[in-house]
Amino acid sequence: MADLTRSGYLASAISIAWTSGQALDSAVDDEYTDLSDEIDNSTNKYLMADIEVVLASAAFTGTDSAIEIFLVPSVDGTNYPNWTGNGTTAEQENLNYFVGMVITSGATEAQRMVLRSVELPNGKYKLAFRNRGGVALAASGNSASLRPHSVAA
């Protein structure tokens, strides 16, 4: 029986983009982003990815200060389940897609955080985020990306 180990990164970082709608830039406290542009994993079938969030400088409180990350899959490759973005009220339908959060420091400075080993679906999906930083995010300089990895025999 072969021993399984983690593979190295299998691709360059994939930038998370929004063609339209609310992205990370200018997201107010508690605001959900809209869904990102679609990412297609149906050919590569990567098992996992590390998701990196980079935030421009803001006065993060450090108390319960985080960015929540959501992954919304398309089971049939075309349609996506309900998602409510660009708002600050708690949206129950969004909670099904929560995959983790990255914690900000309590400093007024740029932040770089990574959520490790998020399981990826074998098809198409979109990502979304919720600003729980206690402050509005900067109008520019905020980004997210992912690096896929897997296991090797």
PDB file of C-alpha atoms in Angstrom:
ATOM      1  CA  MET A   1       0.000   0.000   0.000  1.00  0.00           C
ATOM      2  CA  ALA A   2       1.405   3.375  -1.011  1.00  0.00           C
ATOM      3  CA  ASP A   3       1.938   6.111   1.526  1.00  0.00           C
ATOM      4  CA  LEU A   4       0.058   9.310   0.761  1.00  0.00           C
ATOM      5  CA  THR A   5       1.770  12.638   1.286  1.00  0.00           C
ATOM      6  CA  ARG A   6       0.854  16.210   0.514  1.00  0.00           C
ATOM      7  CA  SER A   7       1.823  17.370  -2.937  1.00  0.00           C
ATOM      8  CA  GLY A   8       3.509  20.668  -3.523  1.00  0.00           C
ATOM      9  CA  TYR A   9       1.491  23.480  -5.012  1.00  0.00           C
ATOM     10  CA  LEU A  10       0.108  22.295  -8.350  1.00  0.00           C
ATOM     11  CA  ALA A  11      -0.429  25.633 -10.075  1.00  0.00           C
ATOM     12  CA  SER A  12       0.397  29.296  -9.806  1.00  0.00           C
ATOM     13  CA  ALA A  13      -1.804  31.413  -7.577  1.00  0.00           C
ATOM     14  CA  ILE A  14      -5.275  31.955  -9.044  1.00  0.00           C
ATOM     15  CA  SER A  15      -6.549  35.477  -8.485  1.00  0.00           C
ATOM     16  CA  ILE A  16     -10.119  35.745  -7.189  1.00  0.00           C
ATOM     17  CA  ALA A  17     -11.902  38.330  -9.348  1.00  0.00           C
ATOM     18  CA  TRP A  18     -15.256  40.084  -9.468  1.00  0.00           C
ATOM     19  CA  THR A  19     -16.393  41.298 -12.900  1.00  0.00           C
ATOM     20  CA  SER A  20     -19.290  43.090 -11.213  1.00  0.00           C
ATOM     21  CA  GLY A  21     -20.841  43.560  -7.795  1.00  0.00           C
ATOM     22  CA  GLN A  22     -19.354  44.090  -4.350  1.00  0.00           C
ATOM     23  CA  ALA A  23     -15.796  42.788  -3.973  1.00  0.00           C
ATOM     24  CA  LEU A  24     -13.442  43.134  -0.990  1.00  0.00           C
ATOM     25  CA  ASP A  25     -12.628  46.777  -1.793  1.00  0.00           C
ATOM     26  CA  SER A  26     -14.758  49.186   0.276  1.00  0.00           C
ATOM     27  CA  ALA A  27     -16.673  46.402   2.047  1.00  0.00           C
ATOM     28  CA  VAL A  28     -18.138  47.858   5.244  1.00  0.00           C
ATOM     29  CA  ASP A  29     -18.101  45.995   8.564  1.00  0.00           C
ATOM     30  CA  ASP A  30     -20.263  42.825   8.458  1.00  0.00           C
ATOM     31  CA  GLU A  31     -20.794  43.146   4.684  1.00  0.00           C
ATOM     32  CA  TYR A  32     -20.874  40.080   2.444  1.00  0.00           C
ATOM     33  CA  THR A  33     -19.263  40.368  -0.972  1.00  0.00           C
ATOM     34  CA  ASP A  34     -21.130  39.239  -4.033  1.00  0.00           C
ATOM     35  CA  LEU A  35     -20.040  35.929  -5.545  1.00  0.00           C
ATOM     36  CA  SER A  36     -16.709  36.020  -7.358  1.00  0.00           C
ATOM     37  CA  ASP A  37     -16.259  35.129 -10.986  1.00  0.00           C
ATOM     38  CA  GLU A  38     -16.504  31.405 -11.637  1.00  0.00           C
ATOM     39  CA  ILE A  39     -13.542  29.083 -11.073  1.00  0.00           C
ATOM     40  CA  ASP A  40     -13.607  25.799 -13.013  1.00  0.00           C
ATOM     41  CA  ASN A  41     -11.998  22.779 -11.341  1.00  0.00           C
ATOM     42  CA  SER A  42     -13.680  20.143 -13.551  1.00  0.00           C
ATOM     43  CA  THR A  43     -10.535  19.384 -15.582  1.00  0.00           C
ATOM     44  CA  ASN A  44      -7.788  19.556 -12.949  1.00  0.00           C
ATOM     45  CA  LYS A  45      -9.885  18.238 -10.045  1.00  0.00           C
ATOM     46  CA  TYR A  46      -7.588  19.763  -7.431  1.00  0.00           C
ATOM     47  CA  LEU A  47      -8.494  18.423  -3.989  1.00  0.00           C
ATOM     48  CA  MET A  48      -7.604  21.438  -1.854  1.00  0.00           C
ATOM     49  CA  ALA A  49      -6.384  25.002  -1.971  1.00  0.00           C
ATOM     50  CA  ASP A  50      -4.803  27.506   0.369  1.00  0.00           C
ATOM     51  CA  ILE A  51      -6.734  30.783   0.176  1.00  0.00           C
ATOM     52  CA  GLU A  52      -4.757  33.975   0.752  1.00  0.00           C
ATOM     53  CA  VAL A  53      -6.449  37.247   1.698  1.00  0.00           C
ATOM     54  CA  VAL A  54      -4.469  40.495   1.458  1.00  0.00           C
ATOM     55  CA  LEU A  55      -5.996  43.623   2.987  1.00  0.00           C
ATOM     56  CA  ALA A  56      -4.774  47.184   2.606  1.00  0.00           C
ATOM     57  CA  SER A  57      -4.116  49.155   5.764  1.00  0.00           C
ATOM     58  CA  ALA A  58      -7.103  49.846   8.025  1.00  0.00           C
ATOM     59  CA  ALA A  59      -7.618  50.326  11.771  1.00  0.00           C
ATOM     60  CA  PHE A  60      -8.453  46.693  12.554  1.00  0.00           C
ATOM     61  CA  THR A  61      -9.681  46.254  16.114  1.00  0.00           C
ATOM     62  CA  GLY A  62      -8.187  42.832  16.817  1.00  0.00           C
ATOM     63  CA  THR A  63     -11.296  41.929  18.865  1.00  0.00           C
ATOM     64  CA  ASP A  64     -13.324  39.375  16.875  1.00  0.00           C
ATOM     65  CA  SER A  65     -11.690  40.837  13.775  1.00  0.00           C
ATOM     66  CA  ALA A  66     -11.685  38.469  10.810  1.00  0.00           C
ATOM     67  CA  ILE A  67     -12.599  37.850   7.199  1.00  0.00           C
ATOM     68  CA  GLU A  68     -15.024  34.960   6.690  1.00  0.00           C
ATOM     69  CA  ILE A  69     -14.616  32.840   3.555  1.00  0.00           C
ATOM     70  CA  PHE A  70     -17.400  31.047   1.681  1.00  0.00           C
ATOM     71  CA  LEU A  71     -17.210  28.565  -1.221  1.00  0.00           C
ATOM     72  CA  VAL A  72     -20.391  28.186  -3.294  1.00  0.00           C
ATOM     73  CA  PRO A  73     -20.413  25.164  -5.660  1.00  0.00           C
ATOM     74  CA  SER A  74     -22.417  24.575  -8.819  1.00  0.00           C
ATOM     75  CA  VAL A  75     -23.534  20.957  -8.647  1.00  0.00           C
ATOM     76  CA  ASP A  76     -24.768  20.852 -12.266  1.00  0.00           C
ATOM     77  CA  GLY A  77     -22.027  23.097 -13.671  1.00  0.00           C
ATOM     78  CA  THR A  78     -24.448  25.877 -14.611  1.00  0.00           C
ATOM     79  CA  ASN A  79     -26.663  26.977 -11.735  1.00  0.00           C
ATOM     80  CA  TYR A  80     -25.649  28.283  -8.320  1.00  0.00           C
ATOM     81  CA  PRO A  81     -27.620  28.148  -5.073  1.00  0.00           C
ATOM     82  CA  ASN A  82     -29.029  31.307  -3.507  1.00  0.00           C
ATOM     83  CA  TRP A  83     -26.469  33.779  -2.191  1.00  0.00           C
ATOM     84  CA  THR A  84     -27.161  37.200  -0.720  1.00  0.00           C
ATOM     85  CA  GLY A  85     -24.246  39.581  -1.139  1.00  0.00           C
ATOM     86  CA  ASN A  86     -23.689  43.327  -0.852  1.00  0.00           C
ATOM     87  CA  GLY A  87     -25.487  43.495   2.509  1.00  0.00           C
ATOM     88  CA  THR A  88     -24.726  43.458   6.221  1.00  0.00           C
ATOM     89  CA  THR A  89     -27.597  41.457   7.700  1.00  0.00           C
ATOM     90  CA  ALA A  90     -26.954  37.851   8.737  1.00  0.00           C
ATOM     91  CA  GLU A  91     -28.069  35.721   5.803  1.00  0.00           C
ATOM     92  CA  GLN A  92     -28.998  32.167   6.765  1.00  0.00           C
ATOM     93  CA  GLU A  93     -28.704  30.826   3.201  1.00  0.00           C
ATOM     94  CA  ASN A  94     -25.057  31.938   3.095  1.00  0.00           C
ATOM     95  CA  LEU A  95     -24.033  29.890   6.144  1.00  0.00           C
ATOM     96  CA  ASN A  96     -24.171  26.577   4.221  1.00  0.00           C
ATOM     97  CA  TYR A  97     -21.073  27.642   2.297  1.00  0.00           C
ATOM     98  CA  PHE A  98     -18.825  28.825   5.143  1.00  0.00           C
ATOM     99  CA  VAL A  99     -15.378  27.172   4.883  1.00  0.00           C
ATOM    100  CA  GLY A 100     -13.380  29.165   7.422  1.00  0.00           C
ATOM    101  CA  MET A 101     -12.029  32.519   8.467  1.00  0.00           C
ATOM    102  CA  VAL A 102      -8.741  34.343   8.672  1.00  0.00           C
ATOM    103  CA  ILE A 103      -8.074  36.441  11.762  1.00  0.00           C
ATOM    104  CA  THR A 104      -6.690  39.959  11.437  1.00  0.00           C
ATOM    105  CA  SER A 105      -4.228  41.455  13.892  1.00  0.00           C
ATOM    106  CA  GLY A 106      -5.191  44.445  16.010  1.00  0.00           C
ATOM    107  CA  ALA A 107      -2.785  46.698  14.145  1.00  0.00           C
ATOM    108  CA  THR A 108      -3.388  49.571  11.750  1.00  0.00           C
ATOM    109  CA  GLU A 109      -1.441  48.065   8.894  1.00  0.00           C
ATOM    110  CA  ALA A 110      -1.822  45.911   5.814  1.00  0.00           C
ATOM    111  CA  GLN A 111      -2.728  42.291   6.553  1.00  0.00           C
ATOM    112  CA  ARG A 112      -1.771  39.055   4.767  1.00  0.00           C
ATOM    113  CA  MET A 113      -3.533  35.892   5.961  1.00  0.00           C
ATOM    114  CA  VAL A 114      -3.927  32.316   4.673  1.00  0.00           C
ATOM    115  CA  LEU A 115      -6.664  29.739   5.252  1.00  0.00           C
ATOM    116  CA  ARG A 116      -5.059  26.320   4.732  1.00  0.00           C
ATOM    117  CA  SER A 117      -6.392  23.263   2.897  1.00  0.00           C
ATOM    118  CA  VAL A 118      -9.908  24.269   1.871  1.00  0.00           C
ATOM    119  CA  GLU A 119     -11.611  21.311   0.169  1.00  0.00           C
ATOM    120  CA  LEU A 120     -12.502  22.081  -3.463  1.00  0.00           C
ATOM    121  CA  PRO A 121     -15.436  20.657  -5.446  1.00  0.00           C
ATOM    122  CA  ASN A 122     -14.708  18.697  -8.632  1.00  0.00           C
ATOM    123  CA  GLY A 123     -16.559  21.207 -10.781  1.00  0.00           C
ATOM    124  CA  LYS A 124     -17.304  24.913 -10.936  1.00  0.00           C
ATOM    125  CA  TYR A 125     -17.521  27.166  -7.908  1.00  0.00           C
ATOM    126  CA  LYS A 126     -17.413  30.770  -6.771  1.00  0.00           C
ATOM    127  CA  LEU A 127     -15.999  32.359  -3.635  1.00  0.00           C
ATOM    128  CA  ALA A 128     -17.373  35.077  -1.382  1.00  0.00           C
ATOM    129  CA  PHE A 129     -16.177  36.834   1.728  1.00  0.00           C
ATOM    130  CA  ARG A 130     -17.621  38.682   4.712  1.00  0.00           C
ATOM    131  CA  ASN A 131     -15.804  41.554   6.353  1.00  0.00           C
ATOM    132  CA  ARG A 132     -15.856  40.977  10.119  1.00  0.00           C
ATOM    133  CA  GLY A 133     -12.917  43.330  10.692  1.00  0.00           C
ATOM    134  CA  GLY A 134     -14.772  45.912  12.759  1.00  0.00           C
ATOM    135  CA  VAL A 135     -14.005  48.615  10.163  1.00  0.00           C
ATOM    136  CA  ALA A 136     -14.667  49.323   6.497  1.00  0.00           C
ATOM    137  CA  LEU A 137     -11.998  47.920   4.192  1.00  0.00           C
ATOM    138  CA  ALA A 138      -9.881  50.272   2.109  1.00  0.00           C
ATOM    139  CA  ALA A 139     -11.232  51.413  -1.264  1.00  0.00           C
ATOM    140  CA  SER A 140      -8.369  49.637  -3.065  1.00  0.00           C
ATOM    141  CA  GLY A 141      -5.515  47.241  -2.431  1.00  0.00           C
ATOM    142  CA  ASN A 142      -7.575  44.303  -1.116  1.00  0.00           C
ATOM    143  CA  SER A 143      -7.297  40.957  -2.893  1.00  0.00           C
ATOM    144  CA  ALA A 144      -7.702  37.216  -2.579  1.00  0.00           C
ATOM    145  CA  SER A 145      -6.106  34.288  -4.373  1.00  0.00           C
ATOM    146  CA  LEU A 146      -5.853  30.532  -4.065  1.00  0.00           C
ATOM    147  CA  ARG A 147      -3.089  27.953  -4.613  1.00  0.00           C
ATOM    148  CA  PRO A 148      -4.317  24.415  -5.321  1.00  0.00           C
ATOM    149  CA  HIS A 149      -2.613  21.337  -3.910  1.00  0.00           C
ATOM    150  CA  SER A 150      -3.448  17.677  -3.493  1.00  0.00           C
ATOM    151  CA  VAL A 151      -1.948  14.437  -2.249  1.00  0.00           C
ATOM    152  CA  ALA A 152       0.769  12.323  -3.838  1.00  0.00           C
ATOM    153  CA  ALA A 153       1.443   8.603  -3.570  1.00  0.00           C
TER     154      ALA A 153
END
